[in-house]
Structures are given as C-alpha cells and as structure tokens.
Amino acid sequence: MTDLTHSSQAIVEQKQPPLAASVTKDEALYTAKPWTLIWWRFKKHKLALASLIFLSICIVITVFADFISPYDPGEINKLNTFVPPTRIHVLHEGSLQRPFVYGLKRSRDAETARVIYVEDTAKPLPISFFANGDAYNLLGLFPTKTHLFGLEGTKQKINLIGTDSLGRDLFSRILYGARVTLSAGLIGVAFAFFIGIFMGSISGYYGGAIDGMIQRLMEFIRSIPTIPLWMGLAAALPITWDPLLVYVLITIILALIGWTSLARVVRGRFFSLKTEDYILAARLSGASEYRIVTKHMLPAMTSHIIAATTLAVPEMILGETALSFLGLGLRPPVVSWGVLLQDAQNLRSIALAPWLLAPGVAIIFIVLAFNFLGDGLRDAADPYGH
C-alpha cells in the first residue's frame, strides 16, 4: 500500500512541471508588451523574416560598400570594356587550391570586330583577402587602402559581374549605387510619412471643408500621370546644379508625389476611429485633440501605417530608378541603379553584355523583399490577427 502511495505521488510530481510551464507561458503571453507580441507573430512569417535578414545584410553591405568593393566605381579602363563576369576557380590541373582566377587574353574577331576574352589557364592568380587597392575613406572618416578582396601584384582585375562600356567594374558600381538608390527611397518615404500622416489626420479628424480641400488636392495630384509629372518636376531642375543638391531635390519630389496613398489610408481609419467609445470617453474627460490623435488614434492603426510605409519604399525606389533611367533624375558622375540601367537602353550593348542588366535584377530582389516585409509586418501588427 505504501509503495502504491509513493508511485501515485511520483506520477503527480511528473505531471506538475508541464502544467507550471503552461501557466508560465500563458502569463508571459498576457503580460507581454505590444511590440513583443508583434515580434512573436512576425517570426511565424518565414518569408518576411527571411526578407528582413536579406535587407539587413544589404544595408550592411551598402554602408561598407567602399570596403567590400574591390575597385573605384569611376575608374575607367578602355582595354577592358565589356569583360564578362570573372569565374572563380579552386581546382588547377586537378589539385585543390585557394580561390583563384585565370588571367585573360584579349583578342578581336576578324569578322565582327568584337573583342573576345579567353582565360589563360596557364596563369592562375590567387585571390587575396583584405588586399591593398584604391585609397578611400572608410565610413567617410578613416583613410585606408584595404579592401575585402582583390588581386595583388598584377594588373589583372577580378570583375565578379563584368565591366561596362568604359571598363568600369560593375560589381563595385552596383554596391555604390545601392547607397544612393536605397537612401533615396528611405528618405523619400520619411518625408512622405510625415506629410501623409499630417494631412490624413487633419482630413479625417476634422472633416468638413478642410477634408474637402485636402481631398481635392490629393485627387489632383493622383490624377496627373506619374511619369509626365516626374518629367515636368525633374526638368525644372537646372543641369548646372550640384549632383548632391539634385539628389536631395529628387527625394523631395518623390515624397511630394508619394504622400497621397498614406494620407488616404490614415484618413479612412480616422473616420472610423473618431466615433469609437474610447475616443469619445477621452474627449469627454478633457483630453486635448493632440493627445487624442497621438495617444489613442494613431497607435490604433499601427498595422496600417507600417504596411503603407513599408510598401511605399519600393515605389520610391522604382520612382528614382525610372527618373534616372530616363535621364531626368540623377546624372553621372552620381552612381545609382537607375543611372547604371541607362547602359541597358541600347539593345546592341545588351546583346554583347547581358550582365549590364544586373542592376535591374538587384532592384527586383530589393522590391520583393520590401513587399514581403511589409506583408509580414502588417499581419503581425494586426490587433485582430491570430
């Protein structure tokens, strides 16, 4: 009988820890802060999480572009025009070696006069990591010549994505161009974010004549075809202006056009929220209009603002790319993905060097990543989601 009692107690003790763990988990769920709950939901969206990791890596690469890129993006080499992407090898004459590339032999086709590059398999060139190269200022502060990789002791270059019509390394130019394109999109969205929330809040909260005027302004902006509007605003910028000033003004132009979508979302949500019981209670308790808007109404539509803002970044990126591609936005010597795609306007160049479309591939991946991230954030921040 005593043995049976001890066995029963042992069984009860074994069952208690899972119950305690379940209670602890429920307590953590009920006491978690809103941003913690959003993160827990977001982690379940695998595609959005992968996009966040991908975009984080892209941002780090962009910040340290001058260190990661092996060459100066503006360095011209007329003897290495339209060089195909360099292949990296680890086997030479059947033996395993450190990563290396072969030298190139340059010749010309007698019939088409096209330059042909052939690998010289008798001349392996080992790739050096943390190699010395062109001088630059790391993060704009520290002068150095160290690059992540390169070829030392030879005039041969390693062109991972090939070269353009002037012999400039396309890989280095894409990394430097990412700085301009991504920052233009993010800065443009930041401007559009504040303008859209401000105009949408006023329009939805007050309504009446104020709402009518703001809505007519939004409809006027949205009714103008996008590309002609870009062309008109960009053409008003003098060609003689500094490229940096043009870059700033292009981002402002993108923001002045892109704020209407967010403003419409905010306005619609404000119309539905201002009749809610807790908003009426806050108004009756004497809360100021500023506090009602910032402490009660805007936090209630976090998911909509996050989704609209995140999905607006690709629009800004595509806008800058389209303007620069048409020659109406950023101009050389500024390097952006839109400027790089100008070389792809010539069908002959594409036929000879299809790798010139590499900036377009980069744009596709970045835009898709932002869209997936926006979807994941919207679902995670939805208070009615499961």
Coordinates of C-alpha atoms in Angstrom, one line a residue:
M1 CA 0.0 0.0 0.0
T2 CA 2.9 2.3 0.8
D3 CA 4.5 1.6 -2.5
L4 CA 1.3 2.4 -4.3
T5 CA 1.1 5.7 -2.5
H6 CA 4.6 6.6 -3.4
S7 CA 4.0 5.7 -7.0
S8 CA 0.9 8.0 -7.2
Q9 CA 2.9 10.9 -5.7
A10 CA 5.6 10.4 -8.3
I11 CA 3.1 10.4 -11.1
V12 CA 1.6 13.6 -9.8
E13 CA 5.0 15.3 -9.4
Q14 CA 5.9 14.3 -13.0
K15 CA 2.7 15.9 -14.3
Q16 CA 3.1 19.2 -12.4
P17 CA 6.1 20.7 -14.4
P18 CA 4.3 20.8 -17.8
L19 CA 1.3 22.5 -16.1
A20 CA 3.6 25.0 -14.5
A21 CA 5.3 25.6 -17.7
S22 CA 2.0 26.1 -19.5
V23 CA 0.9 28.6 -16.8
T24 CA 4.2 30.5 -17.1
K25 CA 3.8 30.6 -20.9
D26 CA 0.3 32.0 -20.6
E27 CA 1.4 34.6 -18.1
A28 CA 4.2 35.7 -20.4
L29 CA 1.6 36.0 -23.3
Y30 CA -0.8 38.0 -21.2
T31 CA 1.8 40.3 -19.7
A32 CA 3.9 40.8 -22.9
K33 CA 4.2 44.3 -24.3
P34 CA 2.6 45.1 -27.7
W35 CA 5.9 45.2 -29.5
T36 CA 6.8 41.8 -28.0
L37 CA 3.6 40.3 -29.3
I38 CA 4.2 41.8 -32.8
W39 CA 7.7 40.3 -32.8
W40 CA 6.3 36.8 -31.8
R41 CA 3.8 37.0 -34.7
F42 CA 6.3 38.3 -37.1
K43 CA 8.7 35.4 -36.5
K44 CA 6.0 33.0 -37.7
H45 CA 6.0 34.7 -41.1
K46 CA 9.1 32.9 -42.6
L47 CA 9.2 34.8 -45.9
A48 CA 9.0 38.2 -44.1
L49 CA 11.7 37.1 -41.6
A50 CA 13.9 36.0 -44.5
S51 CA 13.3 39.3 -46.2
L52 CA 14.3 41.2 -43.0
I53 CA 17.5 39.3 -42.8
F54 CA 18.2 39.9 -46.5
L55 CA 17.5 43.6 -46.2
S56 CA 19.7 43.9 -43.1
I57 CA 22.6 42.2 -45.0
C58 CA 22.0 44.6 -47.9
I59 CA 22.1 47.6 -45.6
V60 CA 25.4 46.5 -44.0
I61 CA 26.9 45.8 -47.5
T62 CA 25.7 49.3 -48.6
V63 CA 27.2 51.0 -45.5
F64 CA 30.6 49.3 -46.1
A65 CA 30.4 49.4 -49.9
D66 CA 33.8 51.1 -50.3
F67 CA 35.4 48.3 -48.2
I68 CA 33.6 45.4 -49.9
S69 CA 34.0 46.7 -53.5
P70 CA 37.5 45.9 -54.9
Y71 CA 37.8 49.0 -57.1
D72 CA 36.8 52.6 -57.5
P73 CA 33.4 52.7 -59.3
G74 CA 34.6 55.6 -61.5
E75 CA 37.9 54.1 -62.6
I76 CA 38.0 53.8 -66.4
N77 CA 39.9 51.1 -68.3
K78 CA 39.4 51.2 -72.0
L79 CA 41.3 48.0 -72.6
N80 CA 38.8 46.0 -70.5
T81 CA 35.5 47.0 -72.0
F82 CA 32.6 44.6 -71.8
V83 CA 34.7 42.0 -69.9
P84 CA 32.4 39.1 -68.9
P85 CA 31.9 38.1 -65.3
T86 CA 35.1 36.6 -63.9
R87 CA 34.8 32.9 -62.9
I88 CA 36.4 31.9 -59.6
H89 CA 38.2 28.5 -59.5
V90 CA 39.5 26.2 -56.8
L91 CA 40.9 23.4 -59.0
H92 CA 44.1 23.8 -61.1
E93 CA 45.4 20.9 -63.0
G94 CA 43.5 18.5 -60.8
S95 CA 44.8 19.9 -57.5
L96 CA 42.7 21.8 -54.9
Q97 CA 44.0 25.3 -54.3
R98 CA 42.9 28.5 -52.6
P99 CA 40.3 30.5 -54.6
F100 CA 41.9 32.0 -57.8
V101 CA 41.1 33.4 -61.2
Y102 CA 42.8 32.9 -64.5
G103 CA 44.3 35.7 -66.5
L104 CA 42.6 37.0 -69.6
K105 CA 43.8 37.0 -73.2
R106 CA 42.3 39.8 -75.3
S107 CA 41.7 39.3 -79.0
R108 CA 39.3 40.6 -81.7
D109 CA 37.0 38.7 -84.0
A110 CA 38.1 39.4 -87.6
E111 CA 34.6 39.3 -89.0
T112 CA 32.6 41.2 -86.4
A113 CA 35.4 43.3 -84.8
R114 CA 34.1 42.2 -81.4
V115 CA 36.6 42.0 -78.6
I116 CA 36.9 38.5 -77.2
Y117 CA 38.3 37.5 -73.8
V118 CA 39.7 34.0 -73.3
E119 CA 41.0 32.6 -70.0
D120 CA 44.7 31.9 -69.8
T121 CA 44.7 28.6 -67.9
A122 CA 48.5 28.7 -67.5
K123 CA 48.3 31.7 -65.4
P124 CA 46.4 31.3 -62.1
L125 CA 46.0 34.4 -60.0
P126 CA 45.2 33.8 -56.3
I127 CA 42.6 36.0 -54.7
S128 CA 43.9 37.9 -51.7
F129 CA 41.6 38.8 -48.8
F130 CA 42.0 42.2 -47.1
A131 CA 44.1 43.2 -50.1
N132 CA 45.5 46.6 -50.8
G133 CA 43.8 48.6 -53.5
D134 CA 42.5 52.1 -54.3
A135 CA 42.5 54.6 -51.5
Y136 CA 39.3 55.6 -49.8
N137 CA 37.8 56.8 -46.5
L138 CA 36.1 54.1 -44.5
L139 CA 32.7 55.5 -43.4
G140 CA 34.0 58.8 -44.7
L141 CA 36.3 59.1 -41.7
F142 CA 39.3 56.7 -41.8
P143 CA 41.6 56.8 -44.8
T144 CA 42.7 53.3 -45.9
K145 CA 43.6 51.2 -48.9
T146 CA 42.3 47.8 -47.5
H147 CA 39.6 46.1 -49.5
L148 CA 37.7 42.8 -48.6
F149 CA 39.3 41.0 -51.6
G150 CA 41.3 41.7 -54.7
L151 CA 44.3 40.6 -56.8
E152 CA 47.7 41.8 -55.7
G153 CA 50.9 42.1 -57.7
T154 CA 49.1 42.1 -61.1
K155 CA 47.3 44.5 -63.4
Q156 CA 44.6 41.8 -64.0
K157 CA 41.3 42.6 -62.3
I158 CA 38.6 40.4 -60.8
N159 CA 35.2 41.6 -62.1
L160 CA 32.6 39.5 -60.5
I161 CA 29.7 40.9 -62.6
G162 CA 31.8 42.1 -65.6
T163 CA 32.6 45.6 -66.8
D164 CA 30.6 48.2 -68.8
S165 CA 31.4 50.1 -72.0
L166 CA 34.1 52.1 -70.3
G167 CA 35.8 49.2 -68.5
R168 CA 34.4 50.1 -65.1
D169 CA 33.8 47.3 -62.6
L170 CA 30.1 46.7 -62.5
F171 CA 30.1 44.9 -59.1
S172 CA 31.7 48.0 -57.4
R173 CA 29.3 50.3 -59.2
I174 CA 26.2 48.3 -58.1
L175 CA 27.4 48.5 -54.4
Y176 CA 27.9 52.2 -54.6
G177 CA 24.7 52.7 -56.5
A178 CA 22.8 50.9 -53.7
R179 CA 23.7 53.7 -51.4
V180 CA 22.0 56.3 -53.5
T181 CA 19.0 54.3 -54.6
L182 CA 18.1 52.8 -51.1
S183 CA 18.8 56.1 -49.3
A184 CA 16.7 58.0 -51.8
G185 CA 13.8 55.5 -51.2
L186 CA 14.1 55.6 -47.4
I187 CA 14.5 59.4 -47.2
G188 CA 11.6 59.9 -49.6
V189 CA 9.4 57.6 -47.6
A190 CA 10.4 59.5 -44.4
F191 CA 9.2 62.8 -45.9
A192 CA 6.1 61.2 -47.4
F193 CA 5.4 59.5 -44.0
F194 CA 5.2 62.8 -42.1
I195 CA 3.3 64.6 -44.8
G196 CA 0.8 61.8 -45.3
I197 CA 0.1 61.3 -41.6
F198 CA -0.2 65.0 -41.0
M199 CA -2.6 65.7 -43.9
G200 CA -4.5 62.4 -43.4
S201 CA -5.0 63.1 -39.7
I202 CA -6.3 66.6 -40.3
S203 CA -8.6 65.5 -43.1
G204 CA -10.1 62.5 -41.2
Y205 CA -10.3 64.1 -37.7
Y206 CA -11.9 67.5 -38.7
G207 CA -13.8 66.6 -41.9
G208 CA -16.0 69.2 -43.5
A209 CA -14.4 71.9 -45.6
I210 CA -10.9 71.0 -44.5
D211 CA -11.4 67.4 -45.6
G212 CA -12.9 68.6 -48.9
M213 CA -9.9 70.8 -49.7
I214 CA -7.3 68.2 -48.8
Q215 CA -9.2 65.5 -50.8
R216 CA -9.3 67.7 -53.9
L217 CA -5.6 68.3 -53.6
M218 CA -4.9 64.6 -53.3
E219 CA -7.2 63.8 -56.3
F220 CA -5.5 66.5 -58.4
I221 CA -2.0 65.0 -57.6
R222 CA -3.2 61.4 -58.2
S223 CA -5.0 62.4 -61.5
I224 CA -1.7 63.6 -63.1
P225 CA 0.1 60.8 -65.0
T226 CA 3.1 59.8 -62.9
I227 CA 5.8 59.8 -65.5
P228 CA 4.9 63.2 -67.1
L229 CA 4.7 64.7 -63.6
W230 CA 8.1 63.3 -62.8
M231 CA 9.4 64.6 -66.1
G232 CA 8.0 68.1 -65.5
L233 CA 9.3 68.4 -62.0
A234 CA 12.7 66.9 -62.8
A235 CA 13.1 69.1 -66.0
A236 CA 12.7 72.2 -63.8
L237 CA 16.0 71.3 -62.0
P238 CA 18.9 73.1 -63.8
I239 CA 21.5 70.9 -65.3
T240 CA 24.3 73.0 -63.8
W241 CA 23.3 72.3 -60.2
D242 CA 25.5 70.1 -58.0
P243 CA 24.6 66.4 -58.2
L244 CA 24.2 66.2 -54.4
L245 CA 21.6 69.0 -54.5
V246 CA 19.8 67.3 -57.3
Y247 CA 19.7 64.1 -55.3
V248 CA 18.1 65.9 -52.4
L249 CA 15.5 67.5 -54.6
I250 CA 14.7 64.3 -56.3
T251 CA 13.9 62.7 -53.0
I252 CA 11.7 65.6 -52.1
I253 CA 9.9 65.4 -55.4
L254 CA 9.3 61.7 -54.8
A255 CA 7.9 62.5 -51.4
L256 CA 5.6 65.2 -52.7
I257 CA 4.1 62.7 -55.1
G258 CA 4.0 59.7 -52.8
W259 CA 2.3 61.0 -49.7
T260 CA -1.2 60.7 -51.0
S261 CA -1.5 56.9 -50.6
L262 CA -0.6 57.0 -46.9
A263 CA -2.8 60.1 -46.3
R264 CA -5.8 58.3 -47.8
V265 CA -5.3 55.3 -45.5
V266 CA -4.9 57.5 -42.4
R267 CA -8.0 59.5 -43.3
G268 CA -10.2 56.4 -43.7
R269 CA -9.1 55.0 -40.4
F270 CA -9.6 58.3 -38.6
F271 CA -13.2 58.5 -39.9
S272 CA -13.9 55.0 -38.4
L273 CA -12.0 55.6 -35.1
K274 CA -13.3 59.0 -34.1
T275 CA -16.7 57.6 -33.3
E276 CA -15.3 54.7 -31.1
D277 CA -16.4 54.7 -27.4
Y278 CA -12.8 55.1 -26.0
I279 CA -12.2 58.2 -28.3
L280 CA -15.5 59.8 -27.1
A281 CA -14.5 59.0 -23.5
A282 CA -11.2 60.6 -23.9
R283 CA -12.8 63.7 -25.4
L284 CA -15.4 63.9 -22.6
S285 CA -12.6 63.5 -20.0
G286 CA -11.0 66.7 -21.3
A287 CA -8.1 65.3 -23.3
S288 CA -6.6 67.7 -25.8
E289 CA -7.0 67.0 -29.5
Y290 CA -3.3 66.4 -29.9
R291 CA -3.3 63.8 -27.1
I292 CA -6.4 62.1 -28.6
V293 CA -4.7 61.8 -32.0
T294 CA -1.2 60.8 -30.9
K295 CA -2.0 58.6 -27.9
H296 CA -5.3 57.0 -28.9
M297 CA -6.0 57.1 -32.7
L298 CA -2.6 56.7 -34.3
P299 CA -1.5 53.7 -32.1
A300 CA -4.8 52.0 -33.0
M301 CA -3.8 52.0 -36.7
T302 CA -0.2 50.9 -36.3
S303 CA -0.6 48.0 -38.6
H304 CA -2.0 50.1 -41.4
I305 CA 0.7 52.8 -41.1
I306 CA 3.5 50.1 -41.0
A307 CA 2.1 48.3 -44.1
A308 CA 1.6 51.5 -46.1
T309 CA 5.0 52.9 -45.2
T310 CA 6.9 49.7 -45.9
L311 CA 5.1 49.1 -49.2
A312 CA 5.9 52.8 -50.2
V313 CA 9.6 52.2 -50.1
P314 CA 9.6 50.1 -53.3
E315 CA 7.5 52.8 -55.0
M316 CA 10.2 55.4 -54.1
I317 CA 13.0 53.1 -55.3
L318 CA 11.2 52.4 -58.6
G319 CA 10.5 56.2 -59.0
E320 CA 14.1 57.1 -58.6
T321 CA 15.1 54.3 -61.0
A322 CA 12.6 55.4 -63.6
L323 CA 13.7 59.0 -63.4
S324 CA 17.4 58.2 -63.7
F325 CA 16.8 55.6 -66.4
L326 CA 15.0 58.3 -68.5
G327 CA 17.9 60.7 -67.9
L328 CA 15.6 63.1 -65.9
G329 CA 16.8 62.2 -62.4
L330 CA 20.3 61.6 -61.1
R331 CA 23.0 62.1 -63.7
P332 CA 26.6 60.9 -63.9
P333 CA 29.0 61.1 -62.1
V334 CA 26.4 60.1 -59.4
V335 CA 26.1 56.3 -59.3
S336 CA 22.6 54.8 -58.8
W337 CA 20.9 51.8 -60.1
G338 CA 18.8 53.9 -62.4
V339 CA 21.9 55.6 -63.8
L340 CA 23.5 52.1 -64.3
L341 CA 20.5 50.9 -66.2
Q342 CA 21.0 53.7 -68.8
D343 CA 23.6 51.5 -70.4
A344 CA 20.9 48.8 -70.9
Q345 CA 18.9 51.1 -73.1
N346 CA 21.0 50.1 -76.1
L347 CA 19.9 46.7 -77.4
R348 CA 23.4 46.2 -79.0
S349 CA 25.0 46.6 -75.6
I350 CA 22.6 44.1 -74.0
A351 CA 23.3 41.6 -76.8
L352 CA 27.1 41.9 -76.2
A353 CA 27.0 42.3 -72.4
P354 CA 23.8 40.9 -70.8
W355 CA 25.3 41.4 -67.4
L356 CA 24.5 45.1 -67.8
L357 CA 21.0 44.2 -66.6
A358 CA 22.4 43.1 -63.2
P359 CA 21.2 46.4 -61.5
G360 CA 17.7 45.5 -62.7
V361 CA 17.9 42.1 -61.0
A362 CA 19.1 43.9 -57.8
I363 CA 16.1 46.2 -58.0
I364 CA 13.7 43.2 -58.4
F365 CA 15.1 41.4 -55.3
I366 CA 15.0 44.6 -53.1
V367 CA 11.4 45.5 -54.2
L368 CA 10.2 41.9 -53.5
A369 CA 12.0 41.9 -50.1
F370 CA 10.3 45.1 -49.1
N371 CA 6.9 43.8 -50.2
F372 CA 7.3 40.6 -48.3
L373 CA 8.5 42.5 -45.2
G374 CA 5.5 44.8 -45.4
D375 CA 3.1 41.9 -45.6
G376 CA 4.7 40.3 -42.6
L377 CA 4.6 43.5 -40.5
R378 CA 1.0 44.2 -41.4
D379 CA -0.1 40.7 -40.3
A380 CA 2.0 40.9 -37.1
A381 CA 0.7 44.3 -36.1
D382 CA -2.9 43.5 -36.8
P383 CA -4.7 43.5 -33.4
Y384 CA -7.3 41.1 -34.8
G385 CA -4.8 38.7 -36.2
H386 CA -4.2 35.2 -34.7

